[in-house]
C-alpha positions as a Python dict, from the first residue, in 0.01 Angstrom:
ca = {
    (1, 'M'): (0, 0, 0),
    (2, 'E'): (-134, 373, -21),
    (3, 'V'): (-266, 1068, -61),
    (4, 'S'): (-470, 1970, 353),
    (5, 'V'): (-607, 2228, 551),
    (6, 'M'): (-459, 2524, 370),
    (7, 'G'): (-603, 2696, 68),
    (8, 'S'): (-938, 2652, -98),
    (9, 'S'): (-1144, 2338, -104),
    (10, 'Q'): (-1359, 2436, -399),
    (11, 'V'): (-1371, 2218, -708),
    (12, 'N'): (-1372, 2479, -981),
    (13, 'F'): (-1450, 2428, -1345),
    (14, 'G'): (-1412, 2694, -1610),
    (15, 'R'): (-1401, 2753, -1982),
    (16, 'N'): (-1069, 2704, -2158),
    (17, 'D'): (-941, 2875, -2469),
    (18, 'L'): (-1166, 2851, -2771),
    (19, 'G'): (-862, 2758, -2976),
    (20, 'C'): (-831, 2429, -2793),
    (21, 'R'): (-1040, 2251, -3052),
    (22, 'E'): (-752, 2264, -3297),
    (23, 'A'): (-546, 2059, -3053),
    (24, 'V'): (-787, 1768, -3062),
    (25, 'N'): (-961, 1643, -3371),
    (26, 'C'): (-1140, 1321, -3439),
    (27, 'S'): (-853, 1177, -3641),
    (28, 'F'): (-603, 1231, -3360),
    (29, 'T'): (-843, 1089, -3105),
    (30, 'K'): (-901, 774, -3311),
    (31, 'N'): (-527, 726, -3369),
    (32, 'L'): (-455, 765, -2999),
    (33, 'V'): (-727, 516, -2912),
    (34, 'V'): (-584, 265, -3158),
    (35, 'N'): (-233, 311, -3015),
    (36, 'I'): (-350, 256, -2658),
    (37, 'S'): (-568, -38, -2749),
    (38, 'S'): (-306, -216, -2956),
    (39, 'S'): (-50, -169, -2680),
    (40, 'L'): (-291, -302, -2423),
    (41, 'K'): (-349, -618, -2625),
    (42, 'N'): (15, -709, -2568),
    (43, 'S'): (33, -607, -2203),
    (44, 'K'): (-180, -587, -1894),
    (45, 'I'): (-123, -219, -1851),
    (46, 'C'): (-395, 35, -1912),
    (47, 'V'): (-440, 404, -1889),
    (48, 'G'): (-511, 538, -1543),
    (49, 'Q'): (-778, 759, -1407),
    (50, 'S'): (-812, 1132, -1387),
    (51, 'V'): (-1063, 1351, -1219),
    (52, 'K'): (-1054, 1622, -1480),
    (53, 'L'): (-1127, 1681, -1843),
    (54, 'G'): (-920, 1967, -1979),
    (55, 'G'): (-1001, 2209, -2257),
    (56, 'K'): (-712, 2080, -2462),
    (57, 'C'): (-870, 1745, -2426),
    (58, 'L'): (-1188, 1561, -2502),
    (59, 'S'): (-1390, 1816, -2309),
    (60, 'R'): (-1410, 2190, -2263),
    (61, 'F'): (-1381, 2191, -1889),
    (62, 'S'): (-1086, 2166, -1654),
    (63, 'L'): (-1049, 2127, -1282),
    (64, 'K'): (-846, 2430, -1186),
    (65, 'A'): (-621, 2391, -891),
    (66, 'S'): (-303, 2449, -707),
    (67, 'G'): (-113, 2299, -422),
    (68, 'C'): (215, 2120, -389),
    (69, 'S'): (249, 2091, -766),
    (70, 'Q'): (263, 2410, -967),
    (71, 'A'): (415, 2518, -1293),
    (72, 'E'): (612, 2784, -1106),
    (73, 'P'): (637, 2670, -744),
    (74, 'V'): (670, 2945, -487),
    (75, 'L'): (850, 2859, -166),
    (76, 'S'): (715, 2986, 160),
    (77, 'K'): (931, 3102, 444),
    (78, 'N'): (996, 2745, 550),
    (79, 'N'): (1071, 2640, 189),
    (80, 'R'): (808, 2367, 188),
    (81, 'N'): (454, 2482, 120),
    (82, 'P'): (396, 2622, -229),
    (83, 'K'): (167, 2917, -284),
    (84, 'Q'): (-202, 2830, -275),
    (85, 'T'): (-467, 2920, -530),
    (86, 'D'): (-819, 2791, -578),
    (87, 'G'): (-902, 2432, -659),
    (88, 'V'): (-752, 2084, -663),
    (89, 'K'): (-486, 1948, -896),
    (90, 'L'): (-544, 1598, -1031),
    (91, 'F'): (-263, 1346, -1068),
    (92, 'V'): (-273, 982, -1179),
    (93, 'G'): (-40, 712, -1054),
    (94, 'L'): (162, 505, -1298),
    (95, 'P'): (156, 126, -1251),
    (96, 'L'): (369, 2, -963),
    (97, 'D'): (582, -193, -1211),
    (98, 'A'): (617, 89, -1465),
    (99, 'V'): (990, 21, -1438),
    (100, 'S'): (1083, -344, -1422),
    (101, 'N'): (1319, -516, -1183),
    (102, 'T'): (1582, -495, -1459),
    (103, 'N'): (1544, -115, -1484),
    (104, 'T'): (1361, -102, -1815),
    (105, 'V'): (1026, 64, -1883),
    (106, 'N'): (753, -198, -1881),
    (107, 'H'): (510, -174, -2172),
    (108, 'A'): (671, 148, -2294),
    (109, 'R'): (437, 193, -2593),
    (110, 'A'): (128, 151, -2378),
    (111, 'I'): (259, 396, -2118),
    (112, 'A'): (347, 651, -2386),
    (113, 'A'): (-1, 626, -2535),
    (114, 'G'): (-156, 636, -2191),
    (115, 'L'): (31, 951, -2094),
    (116, 'K'): (-86, 1120, -2413),
    (117, 'A'): (-442, 1024, -2329),
    (118, 'L'): (-407, 1163, -1979),
    (119, 'K'): (-270, 1486, -2118),
    (120, 'L'): (-562, 1490, -2359),
    (121, 'L'): (-804, 1446, -2068),
    (122, 'G'): (-648, 1739, -1890),
    (123, 'V'): (-473, 1565, -1601),
    (124, 'D'): (-226, 1792, -1423),
    (125, 'G'): (42, 1538, -1351),
    (126, 'I'): (165, 1185, -1291),
    (127, 'E'): (276, 1000, -979),
    (128, 'L'): (575, 771, -1030),
    (129, 'P'): (684, 506, -776),
    (130, 'I'): (1064, 471, -765),
    (131, 'W'): (1184, 153, -599),
    (132, 'W'): (1492, 116, -379),
    (133, 'G'): (1514, -246, -493),
    (134, 'V'): (1540, -142, -859),
    (135, 'V'): (1774, 156, -836),
    (136, 'E'): (2020, 26, -574),
    (137, 'K'): (1964, -336, -655),
    (138, 'E'): (2298, -514, -637),
    (139, 'T'): (2543, -307, -434),
    (140, 'M'): (2510, -38, -170),
    (141, 'G'): (2588, 302, -321),
    (142, 'K'): (2562, 185, -682),
    (143, 'Y'): (2258, 347, -844),
    (144, 'N'): (2090, 292, -1179),
    (145, 'W'): (1816, 543, -1263),
    (146, 'T'): (1784, 455, -1633),
    (147, 'G'): (1420, 346, -1650),
    (148, 'Y'): (1297, 629, -1428),
    (149, 'L'): (1488, 891, -1625),
    (150, 'A'): (1322, 766, -1943),
    (151, 'L'): (978, 806, -1788),
    (152, 'A'): (1060, 1151, -1648),
    (153, 'E'): (1170, 1267, -1993),
    (154, 'M'): (852, 1124, -2146),
    (155, 'I'): (639, 1306, -1890),
    (156, 'Q'): (833, 1630, -1930),
    (157, 'K'): (792, 1633, -2308),
    (158, 'L'): (415, 1611, -2269),
    (159, 'G'): (412, 1906, -2032),
    (160, 'L'): (280, 1705, -1740),
    (161, 'K'): (396, 1751, -1381),
    (162, 'L'): (556, 1469, -1186),
    (163, 'H'): (521, 1361, -824),
    (164, 'V'): (781, 1100, -726),
    (165, 'S'): (729, 839, -454),
    (166, 'L'): (1058, 707, -316),
    (167, 'C'): (975, 352, -207),
    (168, 'F'): (1198, 192, 56),
    (169, 'H'): (985, -119, 82),
    (170, 'A'): (921, -424, -132),
    (171, 'S'): (605, -497, -329),
    (172, 'E'): (461, -843, -378),
    (173, 'E'): (203, -702, -621),
    (174, 'A'): (471, -549, -846),
    (175, 'K'): (714, -837, -776),
    (176, 'I'): (982, -591, -669),
    (177, 'P'): (1189, -704, -367),
    (178, 'L'): (1422, -508, -143),
    (179, 'P'): (1777, -461, -280),
    (180, 'E'): (1964, -788, -312),
    (181, 'W'): (2242, -670, -81),
    (182, 'V'): (1987, -584, 190),
    (183, 'S'): (1826, -927, 161),
    (184, 'R'): (2169, -1088, 200),
    (185, 'I'): (2223, -895, 523),
    (186, 'G'): (1879, -1007, 637),
    (187, 'E'): (1976, -1371, 591),
    (188, 'T'): (2251, -1336, 852),
    (189, 'D'): (2059, -1094, 1075),
    (190, 'P'): (1685, -1159, 1029),
    (191, 'S'): (1604, -921, 1315),
    (192, 'I'): (1647, -624, 1083),
    (193, 'F'): (1291, -718, 981),
    (194, 'F'): (971, -699, 1184),
    (195, 'K'): (865, -1011, 1375),
    (196, 'N'): (534, -1100, 1539),
    (197, 'G'): (472, -1301, 1854),
    (198, 'S'): (468, -1629, 1661),
    (199, 'G'): (815, -1566, 1522),
    (200, 'Q'): (697, -1487, 1170),
    (201, 'S'): (899, -1216, 994),
    (202, 'Y'): (777, -945, 761),
    (203, 'K'): (1056, -894, 509),
    (204, 'D'): (914, -623, 285),
    (205, 'C'): (1066, -338, 486),
    (206, 'L'): (1312, -283, 769),
    (207, 'S'): (1211, -274, 1134),
    (208, 'F'): (1162, 75, 1276),
    (209, 'A'): (1396, -20, 1561),
    (210, 'V'): (1697, -27, 1327),
    (211, 'T'): (1633, 308, 1158),
    (212, 'D'): (1935, 463, 1330),
    (213, 'V'): (2129, 141, 1400),
    (214, 'P'): (2432, 57, 1176),
    (215, 'V'): (2296, -277, 1053),
    (216, 'L'): (2360, -222, 680),
    (217, 'D'): (2730, -300, 644),
    (218, 'G'): (2817, -40, 905),
    (219, 'K'): (2565, 221, 796),
    (220, 'T'): (2226, 303, 939),
    (221, 'P'): (1918, 284, 717),
    (222, 'V'): (1880, 663, 757),
    (223, 'E'): (2228, 713, 615),
    (224, 'V'): (2154, 479, 324),
    (225, 'Y'): (1822, 650, 252),
    (226, 'R'): (1990, 992, 264),
    (227, 'E'): (2254, 889, 10),
    (228, 'F'): (1978, 746, -210),
    (229, 'C'): (1791, 1077, -195),
    (230, 'E'): (2105, 1276, -269),
    (231, 'S'): (2176, 1061, -575),
    (232, 'F'): (1817, 1107, -690),
    (233, 'K'): (1842, 1483, -644),
    (234, 'A'): (2165, 1509, -843),
    (235, 'T'): (2045, 1279, -1122),
    (236, 'F'): (1708, 1448, -1166),
    (237, 'S'): (1827, 1806, -1112),
    (238, 'P'): (1712, 1913, -1464),
    (239, 'F'): (1355, 1820, -1366),
    (240, 'M'): (1348, 1961, -1012),
    (241, 'G'): (1096, 2236, -951),
    (242, 'T'): (976, 2238, -1311),
    (243, 'T'): (859, 1889, -1400),
    (244, 'I'): (910, 1733, -1055),
    (245, 'T'): (699, 1935, -813),
    (246, 'G'): (657, 1691, -525),
    (247, 'I'): (832, 1400, -354),
    (248, 'S'): (688, 1155, -104),
    (249, 'I'): (926, 962, 116),
    (250, 'G'): (844, 598, 192),
    (251, 'L'): (778, 560, 564),
    (252, 'G'): (704, 190, 607),
    (253, 'P'): (505, -105, 469),
    (254, 'E'): (353, -14, 132),
    (255, 'G'): (511, 327, 180),
    (256, 'E'): (284, 416, 472),
    (257, 'L'): (371, 520, 826),
    (258, 'C'): (247, 214, 1015),
    (259, 'Y'): (350, -127, 1141),
    (260, 'P'): (278, -428, 914),
    (261, 'S'): (20, -542, 1167),
    (262, 'R'): (-228, -678, 910),
    (263, 'H'): (26, -864, 696),
    (264, 'N'): (-30, -1222, 799),
    (265, 'P'): (219, -1441, 610),
    (266, 'S'): (33, -1767, 679),
    (267, 'K'): (-336, -1676, 646),
    (268, 'M'): (-557, -1464, 431),
    (269, 'N'): (-645, -1145, 614),
    (270, 'N'): (-1007, -1062, 676),
    (271, 'H'): (-1201, -786, 840),
    (272, 'Q'): (-1256, -983, 1162),
    (273, 'G'): (-907, -941, 1302),
    (274, 'A'): (-735, -627, 1424),
    (275, 'G'): (-386, -748, 1339),
    (276, 'E'): (-96, -826, 1570),
    (277, 'F'): (172, -618, 1739),
    (278, 'Q'): (506, -630, 1557),
    (279, 'C'): (757, -595, 1840),
    (280, 'Y'): (945, -923, 1862),
    (281, 'D'): (1262, -871, 1658),
    (282, 'K'): (1565, -838, 1883),
    (283, 'Y'): (1606, -467, 1819),
    (284, 'M'): (1245, -387, 1910),
    (285, 'L'): (1269, -610, 2218),
    (286, 'S'): (1593, -441, 2322),
    (287, 'S'): (1428, -100, 2301),
    (288, 'L'): (1122, -227, 2492),
    (289, 'T'): (1342, -376, 2763),
    (290, 'Q'): (1534, -53, 2813),
    (291, 'C'): (1214, 148, 2829),
    (292, 'A'): (1056, -89, 3082),
    (293, 'E'): (1363, -86, 3305),
    (294, 'S'): (1381, 292, 3302),
    (295, 'N'): (1012, 292, 3394),
    (296, 'G'): (1082, 72, 3695),
    (297, 'N'): (889, -228, 3560),
    (298, 'P'): (1142, -463, 3396),
    (299, 'L'): (884, -741, 3357),
    (300, 'W'): (692, -518, 3115),
    (301, 'G'): (984, -540, 2873),
    (302, 'L'): (972, -915, 2809),
    (303, 'G'): (746, -886, 2505),
    (304, 'G'): (418, -757, 2373),
    (305, 'P'): (80, -801, 2544),
    (306, 'H'): (19, -1167, 2630),
    (307, 'D'): (-359, -1124, 2614),
    (308, 'A'): (-384, -971, 2265),
    (309, 'P'): (-570, -1173, 1996),
    (310, 'G'): (-428, -1328, 1679),
    (311, 'Y'): (-455, -1191, 1326),
    (312, 'D'): (-794, -1333, 1239),
    (313, 'Q'): (-955, -1336, 1581),
    (314, 'P'): (-1219, -1072, 1660),
    (315, 'P'): (-1037, -832, 1893),
    (316, 'M'): (-1302, -840, 2167),
    (317, 'T'): (-1249, -1215, 2218),
    (318, 'S'): (-931, -1142, 2413),
    (319, 'N'): (-882, -932, 2722),
    (320, 'F'): (-644, -668, 2588),
    (321, 'F'): (-895, -490, 2362),
    (322, 'K'): (-1206, -559, 2573),
    (323, 'E'): (-1438, -257, 2565),
    (324, 'N'): (-1459, -217, 2940),
    (325, 'G'): (-1183, -329, 3173),
    (326, 'G'): (-945, -430, 2895),
    (327, 'S'): (-570, -428, 2947),
    (328, 'W'): (-537, -132, 2709),
    (329, 'E'): (-678, 89, 2985),
    (330, 'T'): (-433, -30, 3253),
    (331, 'S'): (-99, 126, 3347),
    (332, 'Y'): (76, -152, 3158),
    (333, 'G'): (-139, -97, 2851),
    (334, 'D'): (-61, 274, 2850),
    (335, 'F'): (311, 203, 2891),
    (336, 'F'): (325, -46, 2605),
    (337, 'L'): (107, 148, 2362),
    (338, 'S'): (300, 470, 2431),
    (339, 'W'): (632, 298, 2363),
    (340, 'Y'): (498, 124, 2051),
    (341, 'S'): (368, 446, 1898),
    (342, 'E'): (682, 638, 1995),
    (343, 'Q'): (892, 394, 1789),
    (344, 'L'): (670, 466, 1490),
    (345, 'I'): (684, 843, 1532),
    (346, 'S'): (1060, 846, 1591),
    (347, 'H'): (1113, 652, 1268),
    (348, 'G'): (880, 879, 1072),
    (349, 'S'): (1043, 1192, 1211),
    (350, 'Q'): (1391, 1079, 1109),
    (351, 'L'): (1285, 1005, 752),
    (352, 'L'): (1086, 1327, 709),
    (353, 'S'): (1381, 1517, 851),
    (354, 'L'): (1630, 1368, 606),
    (355, 'A'): (1396, 1437, 313),
    (356, 'S'): (1331, 1794, 422),
    (357, 'E'): (1703, 1858, 470),
    (358, 'T'): (1803, 1697, 140),
    (359, 'F'): (1553, 1889, -71),
    (360, 'H'): (1542, 2215, 127),
    (361, 'D'): (1694, 2417, -157),
    (362, 'V'): (1464, 2306, -439),
    (363, 'P'): (1106, 2432, -493),
    (364, 'I'): (918, 2108, -433),
    (365, 'S'): (682, 1979, -166),
    (366, 'I'): (777, 1693, 66),
    (367, 'C'): (509, 1444, 166),
    (368, 'G'): (461, 1125, 362),
    (369, 'K'): (172, 881, 361),
    (370, 'V'): (-41, 795, 664),
    (371, 'P'): (-291, 507, 628),
    (372, 'L'): (-662, 542, 693),
    (373, 'V'): (-699, 262, 950),
    (374, 'H'): (-1074, 243, 989),
    (375, 'S'): (-1165, -110, 1103),
    (376, 'W'): (-1298, -125, 1460),
    (377, 'Y'): (-1299, 255, 1481),
    (378, 'R'): (-1645, 248, 1642),
    (379, 'T'): (-1511, 72, 1952),
    (380, 'R'): (-1353, 235, 2256),
    (381, 'S'): (-1015, 67, 2215),
    (382, 'H'): (-970, 111, 1835),
    (383, 'P'): (-768, -214, 1814),
    (384, 'S'): (-667, -193, 1444),
    (385, 'E'): (-517, 150, 1498),
    (386, 'L'): (-332, 33, 1810),
    (387, 'T'): (-164, -261, 1635),
    (388, 'S'): (-80, -32, 1342),
    (389, 'G'): (104, 203, 1578),
    (390, 'F'): (-150, 482, 1633),
    (391, 'Y'): (-230, 518, 2002),
    (392, 'N'): (-579, 640, 1928),
    (393, 'T'): (-862, 538, 2160),
    (394, 'A'): (-1181, 677, 2306),
    (395, 'N'): (-960, 832, 2576),
    (396, 'R'): (-678, 965, 2361),
    (397, 'D'): (-620, 1137, 2026),
    (398, 'G'): (-340, 935, 1873),
    (399, 'Y'): (-303, 1145, 1558),
    (400, 'V'): (-199, 1471, 1723),
    (401, 'E'): (162, 1357, 1768),
    (402, 'V'): (173, 1228, 1411),
    (403, 'V'): (43, 1555, 1267),
    (404, 'E'): (277, 1757, 1490),
    (405, 'M'): (566, 1554, 1346),
    (406, 'F'): (466, 1649, 991),
    (407, 'A'): (426, 2013, 1096),
    (408, 'K'): (769, 2012, 1259),
    (409, 'H'): (933, 1916, 930),
    (410, 'S'): (702, 2131, 713),
    (411, 'C'): (576, 1825, 526),
    (412, 'Q'): (236, 1738, 382),
    (413, 'I'): (30, 1430, 471),
    (414, 'I'): (-98, 1197, 201),
    (415, 'L'): (-423, 1032, 307),
    (416, 'P'): (-565, 739, 105),
    (417, 'G'): (-920, 612, 124),
    (418, 'M'): (-1098, 916, -18),
    (419, 'D'): (-1329, 676, -204),
    (420, 'L'): (-1442, 490, 109),
    (421, 'S'): (-1771, 561, 282),
    (422, 'D'): (-1916, 426, 606),
    (423, 'N'): (-2228, 291, 437),
    (424, 'H'): (-2031, 35, 239),
    (425, 'Q'): (-1823, -116, 521),
    (426, 'P'): (-1901, -457, 676),
    (427, 'N'): (-2121, -408, 982),
    (428, 'E'): (-1924, -661, 1183),
    (429, 'S'): (-1598, -464, 1149),
    (430, 'L'): (-1746, -156, 1324),
    (431, 'S'): (-1558, 49, 1067),
    (432, 'S'): (-1574, 421, 990),
    (433, 'P'): (-1335, 560, 729),
    (434, 'E'): (-1527, 889, 730),
    (435, 'L'): (-1477, 945, 1103),
    (436, 'V'): (-1106, 862, 1086),
    (437, 'L'): (-1064, 1105, 798),
    (438, 'S'): (-1252, 1372, 989),
    (439, 'Q'): (-1037, 1323, 1299),
    (440, 'I'): (-708, 1345, 1111),
    (441, 'T'): (-831, 1639, 904),
    (442, 'S'): (-930, 1828, 1217),
    (443, 'S'): (-584, 1778, 1365),
    (444, 'C'): (-419, 1885, 1039),
    (445, 'R'): (-627, 2199, 1027),
    (446, 'K'): (-527, 2287, 1383),
    (447, 'H'): (-156, 2244, 1311),
    (448, 'G'): (-149, 2389, 960),
    (449, 'V'): (-57, 2064, 784),
    (450, 'E'): (-181, 2022, 429),
    (451, 'I'): (-357, 1702, 321),
    (452, 'L'): (-306, 1545, -22),
    (453, 'G'): (-577, 1294, -110),
    (454, 'Q'): (-571, 952, -272),
    (455, 'N'): (-828, 684, -332),
    (456, 'S'): (-776, 343, -177),
    (457, 'L'): (-631, 58, -377),
    (458, 'V'): (-961, -127, -352),
    (459, 'A'): (-1085, -178, -707),
    (460, 'N'): (-1425, -30, -777),
    (461, 'A'): (-1507, 59, -416),
    (462, 'A'): (-1884, 87, -382),
    (463, 'N'): (-1992, 443, -450),
    (464, 'G'): (-1623, 530, -468),
    (465, 'L'): (-1633, 796, -739),
    (466, 'E'): (-1921, 976, -569),
    (467, 'Q'): (-1733, 969, -238),
    (468, 'I'): (-1422, 1115, -403),
    (469, 'K'): (-1634, 1395, -546),
    (470, 'K'): (-1780, 1460, -202),
    (471, 'N'): (-1436, 1482, -43),
    (472, 'L'): (-1297, 1705, -317),
    (473, 'S'): (-1584, 1950, -293),
    (474, 'G'): (-1614, 1940, 85),
    (475, 'D'): (-1415, 2114, 355),
    (476, 'K'): (-1108, 1890, 348),
    (477, 'E'): (-914, 2171, 172),
    (478, 'M'): (-689, 1947, -37),
    (479, 'S'): (-466, 2103, -301),
    (480, 'L'): (-394, 1776, -483),
    (481, 'F'): (-568, 1445, -541),
    (482, 'T'): (-397, 1140, -693),
    (483, 'Y'): (-607, 864, -847),
    (484, 'Q'): (-439, 528, -785),
    (485, 'R'): (-369, 375, -1018),
    (486, 'M'): (-329, 302, -1389),
    (487, 'G'): (-434, -55, -1451),
    (488, 'A'): (-623, -294, -1672),
    (489, 'D'): (-969, -207, -1541),
    (490, 'F'): (-994, 161, -1627),
    (491, 'F'): (-1149, 126, -1974),
    (492, 'S'): (-1364, -171, -1883),
    (493, 'P'): (-1740, -142, -1941),
    (494, 'E'): (-1784, -160, -1564),
    (495, 'H'): (-1564, 140, -1493),
    (496, 'F'): (-1517, 381, -1781),
    (497, 'P'): (-1879, 491, -1835),
    (498, 'A'): (-1919, 556, -1463),
    (499, 'F'): (-1593, 747, -1452),
    (500, 'T'): (-1693, 957, -1753),
    (501, 'Q'): (-2025, 1042, -1589),
    (502, 'F'): (-1841, 1123, -1267),
    (503, 'V'): (-1625, 1377, -1448),
    (504, 'R'): (-1926, 1534, -1621),
    (505, 'N'): (-2107, 1573, -1292),
    (506, 'L'): (-1825, 1758, -1113),
    (507, 'N'): (-2008, 2088, -1072),
    (508, 'Q'): (-1982, 2181, -1438),
    (509, 'P'): (-2137, 2507, -1556),
    (510, 'E'): (-2391, 2503, -1836),
    (511, 'L'): (-2246, 2419, -2173),
    (512, 'D'): (-2256, 2687, -2439),
    (513, 'S'): (-2416, 2582, -2765),
    (514, 'D'): (-2082, 2578, -2948),
    (515, 'D'): (-1946, 2331, -2690),
    (516, 'Q'): (-2209, 2064, -2750),
    (517, 'P'): (-2029, 1878, -3033),
    (518, 'M'): (-1747, 1794, -2792),
    (519, 'K'): (-1984, 1556, -2614),
    (520, 'E'): (-2002, 1342, -2925),
    (521, 'E'): (-1623, 1321, -2945),
    (522, 'I'): (-1612, 1199, -2586),
    (523, 'R'): (-1880, 940, -2660),
    (524, 'V'): (-1699, 810, -2969),
    (525, 'A'): (-1365, 786, -2786),
    (526, 'S'): (-1525, 614, -2487),
    (527, 'N'): (-1701, 356, -2705),
    (528, 'H'): (-1381, 273, -2892),
    (529, 'L'): (-1182, 235, -2572),
    (530, 'Q'): (-1445, 19, -2407),
    (531, 'M'): (-1467, -216, -2704),
    (532, 'Q'): (-1092, -248, -2736),
    (533, 'A'): (-1041, -310, -2365),
    (534, 'A'): (-1321, -567, -2339),
}
């Protein structure tokens, strides 16, 4: 799973050129609708969401913005942060399986029609996930970029910008595994993957303890990732800085900087549990042992906390996370949680460093994704954050070190969950996505790190569109927001009318009389799309 404190936070709408009407007529709109709808009948793909209607589109209003994606990026002194102007750019994520496991474009006709519709709506750009398991599938060092090049060319021809997500994890949802050669290594050395206290392995990404260990046929994962990035840079050089304006580097499970603490392979996760510590592969245990011995307490290095709860157990039922007098507040608890979070930060720093070094000479922004871990935030111990790797409690700000790491490498932070509000969280989970967001934002502002927003991957989050609008027009100062993600639900009767109203309500100025007919075109297009998608 899985999207700034510099620049303006205003959501600005303005009139576009009067000549835009020639670009969109009813005939073209109907033909485009038919193309999308007919493609969707033969596939499960659908057009994604945007937060902007452009003048060369079905409306006369556009969300003007800037940020890490600009038509003519301007590098700052540190070559990372593009020049800021007013507003927020809107991107839409392509489906996770836009390129298949065999390196072909899935549902190419539907994607082509969808991209045209997004351009018509006035979206600034597209986010494209690029999978390690697709590009470097069979042999280390042998890359095949065919499907992704085809999509980049398609996006370029439409004049859209492109943000690329380099994914070094697997995806069950998209049915894309890790490279075959990596999985073969994992069969002989399963400790390259995370392991919990019950001996269950998480095989969708490599353990953070092996990031700089030569476990991949004599190479470290950092070396393999660097070569992957260098191949990407060389292959996509014609797009760099013009079409491709941003790159996010995958930092862990679902691309996020965190441990897979909530990924229970044997049970369905629920909001009751806080997850489990993932520190039982031999490489993590070796690091823990060394740290404990150097600390003068070798017994602390035998494993993770013995009094921590299981995946689906309420965290307060065990002693470790107890509100008052829990082990998390002891000397041992501080030792373990410090070591656990340091492993996470060390891994993240190495990957951000390699990305920043690889792309230092091209005018693009470099980003990494940090999850919005909000369950149990209203407790003193913050158990879900602790198992995820963020040593954040009532006594300690665990995000400062993370934000400082991003600042050190002049990278931007992608924060998901911009559609989540406190009012719609289960009471029993003591959750607060709004407070987590506020805490991280405050730290980013202090250290000059820009935030790029995303919605969560929760379909139709209650009041989600209104919450996105609130965050975009508030003081979060984001330069870019990415709506995740294109899928089959966008044009459904449950979603599309609400989304259309959401766009219309985004602080639009009064319509001039000659703009009024455009409303009818939007209505006709919406009705056609809803009927075809039903």
